[in-house]
C-alpha cells in the first residue's frame, strides 16, 4: 500500500464518520435548544400566573373590605330603625 492509497481509504472512512458525528452533534444541540425554550416558556408562564394571582389577592382583599363596610352600614341602619320604633 502506498501513501496515496492510505490517504484515499482514510478519506473514504473519515468522511461518513465526520458526517455522522456532525448530524449527531446537531441533534444534541437542537434538543438542548428545544428543552431550553420549554424551560424559558414555563418560567415565563409561572411568572405571569404569580403576578395574576397577586393582583387577584389584592382585588379579593378590596372586595372583603367593601363587604365589611356594607355590613357595618346595614347594622347601623337596623339599629336606627329599632331606635325609631320600627322592626328591621
Coordinates of C-alpha atoms in Angstrom, one line a residue:
X1 CA 0.0 0.0 0.0
X2 CA 1.3 3.3 -0.9
X3 CA 0.6 6.7 0.7
X4 CA -2.0 7.7 -1.9
X5 CA -4.0 4.6 -1.2
X6 CA -3.9 5.1 2.6
X7 CA -5.0 8.7 2.1
X8 CA -7.9 7.6 -0.1
X9 CA -9.0 4.9 2.3
X10 CA -8.8 7.4 5.2
X11 CA -10.9 9.9 3.3
X12 CA -13.5 7.3 2.4
X13 CA -13.8 6.2 6.0
X14 CA -13.3 9.6 7.6
X15 CA -16.0 11.4 5.5
X16 CA -19.0 9.4 6.6
X17 CA -17.8 9.2 10.2
X18 CA -17.4 13.0 10.2
X19 CA -20.8 13.5 8.7
X20 CA -22.4 11.1 11.2
X21 CA -20.7 13.0 14.1
X22 CA -21.9 16.3 12.7
X23 CA -25.5 15.0 12.5
X24 CA -25.4 13.6 16.0
X25 CA -24.0 16.9 17.3
X26 CA -26.7 18.9 15.6
X27 CA -29.4 16.6 17.1
X28 CA -28.0 17.2 20.6
X29 CA -27.8 21.0 20.0
X30 CA -31.4 21.0 18.7
X31 CA -32.6 19.0 21.6
X32 CA -30.9 21.3 24.1
X33 CA -32.4 24.4 22.3
X34 CA -35.9 22.9 22.5
X35 CA -35.5 22.0 26.1
X36 CA -34.2 25.4 26.9
X37 CA -37.1 27.0 25.1
X38 CA -39.5 24.9 27.0
X39 CA -37.9 25.8 30.4
X40 CA -38.0 29.5 29.4
X41 CA -41.6 29.3 28.4
X42 CA -42.6 27.5 31.6
X43 CA -40.7 30.1 33.7
X44 CA -42.4 32.9 31.8
X45 CA -45.8 31.4 32.3
X46 CA -45.1 30.8 36.0
X47 CA -44.2 34.5 36.5
X48 CA -47.3 35.6 34.7
X49 CA -49.5 33.3 36.8
X50 CA -47.9 34.6 40.0
X51 CA -48.4 38.2 39.0
X52 CA -52.1 37.4 38.2
X53 CA -52.5 35.7 41.5
X54 CA -51.1 38.7 43.4
X55 CA -53.5 41.0 41.6
X56 CA -56.4 38.7 42.4
X57 CA -55.5 38.6 46.0
X58 CA -55.5 42.4 46.2
X59 CA -58.8 42.5 44.4
X60 CA -60.3 40.0 46.9
X61 CA -58.9 42.0 49.9
X62 CA -60.6 45.1 48.5
X63 CA -63.9 43.3 48.0
X64 CA -63.8 42.0 51.5
X65 CA -63.2 45.5 52.9
X66 CA -66.1 46.8 50.8
X67 CA -68.3 43.9 52.1
X68 CA -67.4 44.6 55.7
X69 CA -68.2 48.3 55.2
X70 CA -71.6 47.5 53.8
X71 CA -72.3 45.0 56.6
X72 CA -71.5 47.8 59.1
X73 CA -73.8 50.2 57.3
X74 CA -76.6 47.6 57.3
X75 CA -76.1 47.1 61.1
X76 CA -76.2 50.9 61.7
X77 CA -79.4 51.3 59.7
X78 CA -81.1 48.4 61.5
X79 CA -80.1 49.9 64.9
X80 CA -81.5 53.3 63.7
X81 CA -84.8 51.6 62.6
X82 CA -85.1 50.0 66.0
X83 CA -84.4 53.3 67.8
X84 CA -87.2 54.9 65.8
X85 CA -89.6 52.2 66.9
X86 CA -89.7 50.0 63.8
X87 CA -88.7 46.4 63.2
X88 CA -85.9 45.7 60.9

